[in-house]
Coordinates of C-alpha atoms in Angstrom, one line a residue:
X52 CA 10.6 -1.4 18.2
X53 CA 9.8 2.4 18.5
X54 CA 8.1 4.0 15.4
X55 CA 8.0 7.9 15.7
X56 CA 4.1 8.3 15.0
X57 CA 5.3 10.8 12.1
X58 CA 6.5 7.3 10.3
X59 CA 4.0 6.3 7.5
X60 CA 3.1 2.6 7.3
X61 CA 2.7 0.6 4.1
X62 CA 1.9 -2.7 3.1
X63 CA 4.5 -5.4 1.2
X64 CA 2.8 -8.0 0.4
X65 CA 4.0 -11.6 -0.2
X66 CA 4.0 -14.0 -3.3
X67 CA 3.7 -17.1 -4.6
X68 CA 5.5 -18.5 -7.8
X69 CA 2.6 -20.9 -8.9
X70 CA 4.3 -22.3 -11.4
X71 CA 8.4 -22.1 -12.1
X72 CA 10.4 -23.8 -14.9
X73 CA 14.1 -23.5 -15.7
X74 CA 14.5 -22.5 -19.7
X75 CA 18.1 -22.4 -20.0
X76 CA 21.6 -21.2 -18.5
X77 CA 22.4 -18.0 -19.3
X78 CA 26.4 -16.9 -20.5
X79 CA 26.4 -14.9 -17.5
X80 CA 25.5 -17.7 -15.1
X81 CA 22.0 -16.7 -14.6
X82 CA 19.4 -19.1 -15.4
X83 CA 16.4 -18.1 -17.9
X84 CA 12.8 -18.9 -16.0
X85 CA 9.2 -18.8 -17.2
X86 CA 7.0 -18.7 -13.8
X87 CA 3.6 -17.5 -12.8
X88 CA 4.0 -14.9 -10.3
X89 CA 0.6 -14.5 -7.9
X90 CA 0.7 -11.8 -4.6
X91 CA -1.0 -12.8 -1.6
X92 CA -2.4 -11.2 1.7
X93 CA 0.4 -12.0 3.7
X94 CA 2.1 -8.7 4.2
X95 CA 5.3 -7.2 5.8
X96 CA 5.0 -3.4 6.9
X97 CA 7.2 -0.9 5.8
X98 CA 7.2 2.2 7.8
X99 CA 9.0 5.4 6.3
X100 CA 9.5 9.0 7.6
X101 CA 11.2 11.7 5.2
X102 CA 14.6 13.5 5.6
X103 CA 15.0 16.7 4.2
X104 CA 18.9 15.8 4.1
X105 CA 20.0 13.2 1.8
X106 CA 20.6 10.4 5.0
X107 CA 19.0 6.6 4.6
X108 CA 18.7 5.3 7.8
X109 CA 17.4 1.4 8.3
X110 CA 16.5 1.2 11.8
X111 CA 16.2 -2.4 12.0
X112 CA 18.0 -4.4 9.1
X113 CA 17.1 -8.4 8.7
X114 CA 19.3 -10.3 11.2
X115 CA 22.2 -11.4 9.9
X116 CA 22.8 -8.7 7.1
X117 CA 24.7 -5.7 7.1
X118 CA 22.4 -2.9 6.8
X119 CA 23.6 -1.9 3.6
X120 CA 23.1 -5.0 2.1
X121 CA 19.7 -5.1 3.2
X122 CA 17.3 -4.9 0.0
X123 CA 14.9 -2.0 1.4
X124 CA 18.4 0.0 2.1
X125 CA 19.6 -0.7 -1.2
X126 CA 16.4 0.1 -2.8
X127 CA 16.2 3.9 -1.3
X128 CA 20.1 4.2 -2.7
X129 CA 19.5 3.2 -5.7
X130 CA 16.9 5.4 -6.4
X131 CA 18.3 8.2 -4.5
X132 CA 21.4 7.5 -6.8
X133 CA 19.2 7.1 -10.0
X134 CA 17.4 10.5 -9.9
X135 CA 20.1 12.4 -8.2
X136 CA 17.5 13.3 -5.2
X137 CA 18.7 15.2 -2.3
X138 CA 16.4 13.8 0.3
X139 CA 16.5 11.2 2.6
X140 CA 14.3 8.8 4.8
X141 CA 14.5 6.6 7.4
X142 CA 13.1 2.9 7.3
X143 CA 11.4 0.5 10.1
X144 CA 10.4 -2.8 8.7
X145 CA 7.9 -5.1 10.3
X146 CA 8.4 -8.4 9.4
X147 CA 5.5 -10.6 9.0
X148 CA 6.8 -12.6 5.9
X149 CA 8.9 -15.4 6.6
X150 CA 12.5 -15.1 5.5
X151 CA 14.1 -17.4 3.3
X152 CA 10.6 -19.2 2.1
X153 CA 10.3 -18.6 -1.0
X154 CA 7.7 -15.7 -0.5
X155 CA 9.9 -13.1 -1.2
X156 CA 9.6 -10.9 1.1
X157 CA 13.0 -8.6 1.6
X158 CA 12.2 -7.7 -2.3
X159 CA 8.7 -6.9 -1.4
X160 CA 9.9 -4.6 1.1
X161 CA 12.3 -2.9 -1.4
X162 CA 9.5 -2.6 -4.1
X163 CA 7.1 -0.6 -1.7
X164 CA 10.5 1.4 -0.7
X165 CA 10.7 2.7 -4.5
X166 CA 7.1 2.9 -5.0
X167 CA 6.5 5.2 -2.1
X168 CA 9.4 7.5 -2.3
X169 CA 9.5 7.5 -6.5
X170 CA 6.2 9.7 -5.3
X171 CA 7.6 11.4 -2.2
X172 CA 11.2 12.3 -3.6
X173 CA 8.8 13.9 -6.6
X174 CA 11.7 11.3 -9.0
X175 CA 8.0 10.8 -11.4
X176 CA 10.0 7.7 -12.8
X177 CA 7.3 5.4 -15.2
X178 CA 6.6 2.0 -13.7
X179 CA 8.8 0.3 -16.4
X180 CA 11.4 2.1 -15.5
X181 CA 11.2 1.5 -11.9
X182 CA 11.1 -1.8 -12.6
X183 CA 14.1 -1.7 -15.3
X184 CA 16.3 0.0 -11.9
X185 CA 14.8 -2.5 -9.9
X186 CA 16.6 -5.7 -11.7
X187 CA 19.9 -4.5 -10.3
X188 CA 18.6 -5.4 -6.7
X189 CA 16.9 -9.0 -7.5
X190 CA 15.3 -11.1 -10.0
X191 CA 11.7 -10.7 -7.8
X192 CA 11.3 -7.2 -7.5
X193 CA 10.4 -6.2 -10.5
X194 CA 7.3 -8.2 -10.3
X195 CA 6.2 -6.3 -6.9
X196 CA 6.5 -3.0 -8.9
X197 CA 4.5 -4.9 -12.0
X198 CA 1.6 -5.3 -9.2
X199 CA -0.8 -7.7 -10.5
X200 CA -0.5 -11.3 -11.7
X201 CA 1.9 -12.1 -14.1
X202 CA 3.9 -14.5 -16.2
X203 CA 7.2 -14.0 -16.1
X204 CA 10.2 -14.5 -18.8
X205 CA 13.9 -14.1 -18.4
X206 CA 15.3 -13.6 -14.8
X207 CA 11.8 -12.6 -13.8
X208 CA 12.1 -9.0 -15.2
X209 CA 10.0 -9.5 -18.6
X210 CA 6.3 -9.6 -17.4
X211 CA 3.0 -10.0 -18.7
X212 CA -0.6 -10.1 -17.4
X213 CA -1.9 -13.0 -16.6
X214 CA -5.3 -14.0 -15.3
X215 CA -5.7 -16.2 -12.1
X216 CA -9.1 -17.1 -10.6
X217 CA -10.2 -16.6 -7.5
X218 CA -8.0 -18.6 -5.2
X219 CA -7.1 -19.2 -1.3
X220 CA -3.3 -21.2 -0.2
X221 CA -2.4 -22.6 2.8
X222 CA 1.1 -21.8 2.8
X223 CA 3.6 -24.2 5.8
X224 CA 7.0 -23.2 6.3
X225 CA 9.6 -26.1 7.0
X226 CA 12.1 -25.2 9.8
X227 CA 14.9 -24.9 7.7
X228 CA 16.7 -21.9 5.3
X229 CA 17.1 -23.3 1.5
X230 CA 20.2 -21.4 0.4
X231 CA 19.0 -20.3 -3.5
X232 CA 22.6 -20.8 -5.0
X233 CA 23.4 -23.8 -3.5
X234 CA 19.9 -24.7 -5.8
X235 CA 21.0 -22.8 -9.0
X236 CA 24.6 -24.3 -8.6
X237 CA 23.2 -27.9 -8.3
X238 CA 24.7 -30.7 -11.1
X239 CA 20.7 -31.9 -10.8
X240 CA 18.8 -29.2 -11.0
X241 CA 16.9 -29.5 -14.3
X242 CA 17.3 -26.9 -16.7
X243 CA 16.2 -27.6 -20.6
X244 CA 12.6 -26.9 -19.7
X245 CA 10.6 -26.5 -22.9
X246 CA 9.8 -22.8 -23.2
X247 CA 6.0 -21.9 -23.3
X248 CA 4.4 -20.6 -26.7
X249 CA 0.9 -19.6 -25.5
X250 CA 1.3 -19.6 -22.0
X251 CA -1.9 -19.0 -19.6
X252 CA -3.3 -20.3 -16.2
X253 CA -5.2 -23.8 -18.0
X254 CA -2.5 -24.3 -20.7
X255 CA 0.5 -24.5 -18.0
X256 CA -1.6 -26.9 -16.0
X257 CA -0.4 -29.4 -14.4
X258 CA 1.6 -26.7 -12.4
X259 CA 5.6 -27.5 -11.6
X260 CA 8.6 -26.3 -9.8
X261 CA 12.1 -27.1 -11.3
X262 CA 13.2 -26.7 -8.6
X263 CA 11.6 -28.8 -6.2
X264 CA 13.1 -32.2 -7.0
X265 CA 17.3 -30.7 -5.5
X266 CA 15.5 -29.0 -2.7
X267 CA 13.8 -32.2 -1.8
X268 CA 17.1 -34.0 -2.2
X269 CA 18.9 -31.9 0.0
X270 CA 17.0 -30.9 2.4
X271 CA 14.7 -33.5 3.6
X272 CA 12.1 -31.2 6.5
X273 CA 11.2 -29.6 3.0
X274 CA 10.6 -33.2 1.3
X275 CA 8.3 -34.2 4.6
X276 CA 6.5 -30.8 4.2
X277 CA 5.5 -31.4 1.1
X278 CA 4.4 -34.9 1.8
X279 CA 2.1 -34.0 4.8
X280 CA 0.6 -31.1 2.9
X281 CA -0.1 -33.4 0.1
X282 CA -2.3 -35.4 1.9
X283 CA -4.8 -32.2 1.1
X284 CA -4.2 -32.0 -2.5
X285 CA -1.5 -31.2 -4.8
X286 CA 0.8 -29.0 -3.0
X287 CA 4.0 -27.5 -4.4
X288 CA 7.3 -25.6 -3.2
X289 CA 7.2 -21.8 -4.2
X290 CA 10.4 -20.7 -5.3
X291 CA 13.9 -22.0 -4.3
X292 CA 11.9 -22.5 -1.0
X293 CA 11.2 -23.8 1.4
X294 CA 7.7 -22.7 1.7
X295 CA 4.9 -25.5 0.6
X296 CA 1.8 -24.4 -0.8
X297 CA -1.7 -25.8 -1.7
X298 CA -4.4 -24.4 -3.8
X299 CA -8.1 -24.2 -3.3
X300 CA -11.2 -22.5 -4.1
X301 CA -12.5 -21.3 -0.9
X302 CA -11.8 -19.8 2.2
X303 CA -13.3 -22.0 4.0
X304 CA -11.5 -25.2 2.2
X305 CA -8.3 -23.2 2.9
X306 CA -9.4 -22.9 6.6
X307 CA -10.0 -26.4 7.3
X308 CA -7.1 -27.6 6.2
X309 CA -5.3 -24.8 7.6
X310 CA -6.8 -25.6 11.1
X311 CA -4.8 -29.0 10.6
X312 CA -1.6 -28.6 9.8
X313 CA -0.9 -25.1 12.0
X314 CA -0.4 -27.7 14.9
X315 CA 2.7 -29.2 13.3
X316 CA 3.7 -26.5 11.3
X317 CA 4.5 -22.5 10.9
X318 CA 1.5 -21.7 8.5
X319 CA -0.8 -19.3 6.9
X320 CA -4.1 -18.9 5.2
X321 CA -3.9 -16.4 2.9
X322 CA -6.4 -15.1 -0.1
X323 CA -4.7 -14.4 -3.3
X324 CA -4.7 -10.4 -5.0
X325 CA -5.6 -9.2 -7.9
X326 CA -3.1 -6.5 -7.7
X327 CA -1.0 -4.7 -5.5
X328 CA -2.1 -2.5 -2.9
X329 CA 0.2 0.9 -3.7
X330 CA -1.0 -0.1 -7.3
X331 CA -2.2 3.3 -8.0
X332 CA 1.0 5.2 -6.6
X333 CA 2.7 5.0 -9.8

């Protein structure tokens, strides 16, 4: 892939939903969630170059999707849209995140999209309302543009600080897509969790996935995942999946057992963030 070396590069960085519960249906067929949302340095690149004409151009959309259905695509039209900006700007992604784990990577992508041109289109939008335009495009990117650790109400657009210690994951993918509303459509899938009152990192322990249970059910290299990662500690799908995670408190914990299942698996050993590393362009 050729990069004009006037292109700017930017980091996306991944996440992790350390903890997800199902509330409630919604009248509109969306489901109500409470979660704890945690980035991690595992990080797609987006690289950007401005037009001076009003053209988005996205060199290389995700395989499989048309370009303009493509969230870092959608992301610069719906600012552009928004503000009623007259420029433009062409997008190369690198793609370091694994697609359909869970991670959320394609809205990571689009949250460094509006970061970066919110300040280059001069659009001086607030972060809350970046992230109020951003819940038209999908229920995780508001929490990129939040930028730091959060617990997360609604859809996943109501967010609040949260604090997280220190922590590394090992992070294996399974060799499989998990289709999201195939999960949210599913007669199992548990959704009457009681809602939180106090919620923090120690009172929400032990940590749980709603979800987990259907995606085990139907799609059994996720179940077998989760089972060999378990032999480490108390691992746990992130998201709809079909990424499996496991928590510890040291690199070097992370490392070992990192070493041992990267020869079965697609993994990672990844440090979690603070906050977000375009933080301070809004």
């Amino acid at each position: 892939m050729d990069i004009p070396s006037d292109a700017q590069a930017f980091p996306a960085p991944a996440k992790l939903n350390l903890d997800l519960r199902i509330t409630g249906r919604r009248d509109d067929g969306y489901h109500n969630l409470e979660s704890i949302f945690c980035l991690i340095g595992l990080y797609d690149t987006v690289c950007l170059k401005l037009r001076d004409d009003k053209k988005i151009i996205l060199h290389n959309p995700t395989e499989g999707i048309p370009c303009e259905q493509d969230l870092a695509y959608r992301a610069a039209l719906s600012l552009q849209q928004h503000t009623g900006s007259c420029r433009g700007v062409e997008i190369w992604l690198e793609k370091k995140i694994p697609t359909g784990g869970g991670l959320g990577g394609g809205s990571s992508d689009a949250a460094t999209v509006l970061i970066v041109l919110n300040q280059w289109w001069q659009c001086r939008l607030t972060r809350q309302q970046l992230i109020d335009l951003a819940v038209g495009l999908g229920a995780d990117v508001p929490f990129f543009l939040f930028g730091q650790s959060a617990f997360a109400l609604g859809i996943g657009e109501q967010l609040v600080k949260i604090e997280i210690p220190k922590q590394w994951y090992v992070i294996v993918k399974p060799l499989v897509h998990v289709s999201t509303a195939k999960i949210f459509s599913h007669e199992s899938l548990t959704r009457n969790s009681k809602p939180s009152i106090m919620p923090t990192f120690q009172s929400l322990q032990p940590f749980r996935n709603d979800m987990q249970a259907v995606v085990f059910q139907e799609y059994p290299e996720v179940w077998k995942a989760y089972c060999e990662l378990s032999e480490y500690g108390s691992a746990l799908m992130t998201g709809s999946g079909a990424c499996i995670f496991l928590s510890t408190d040291s690199w070097q914990e992370a490392n070992n057992i990192y070493q041992q299942v990267s020869q079965s698996y697609e993994a990672y050993c990844v440090e979690g963030l603070d906050v977000h590393p375009l933080f301070q362009m809004i």
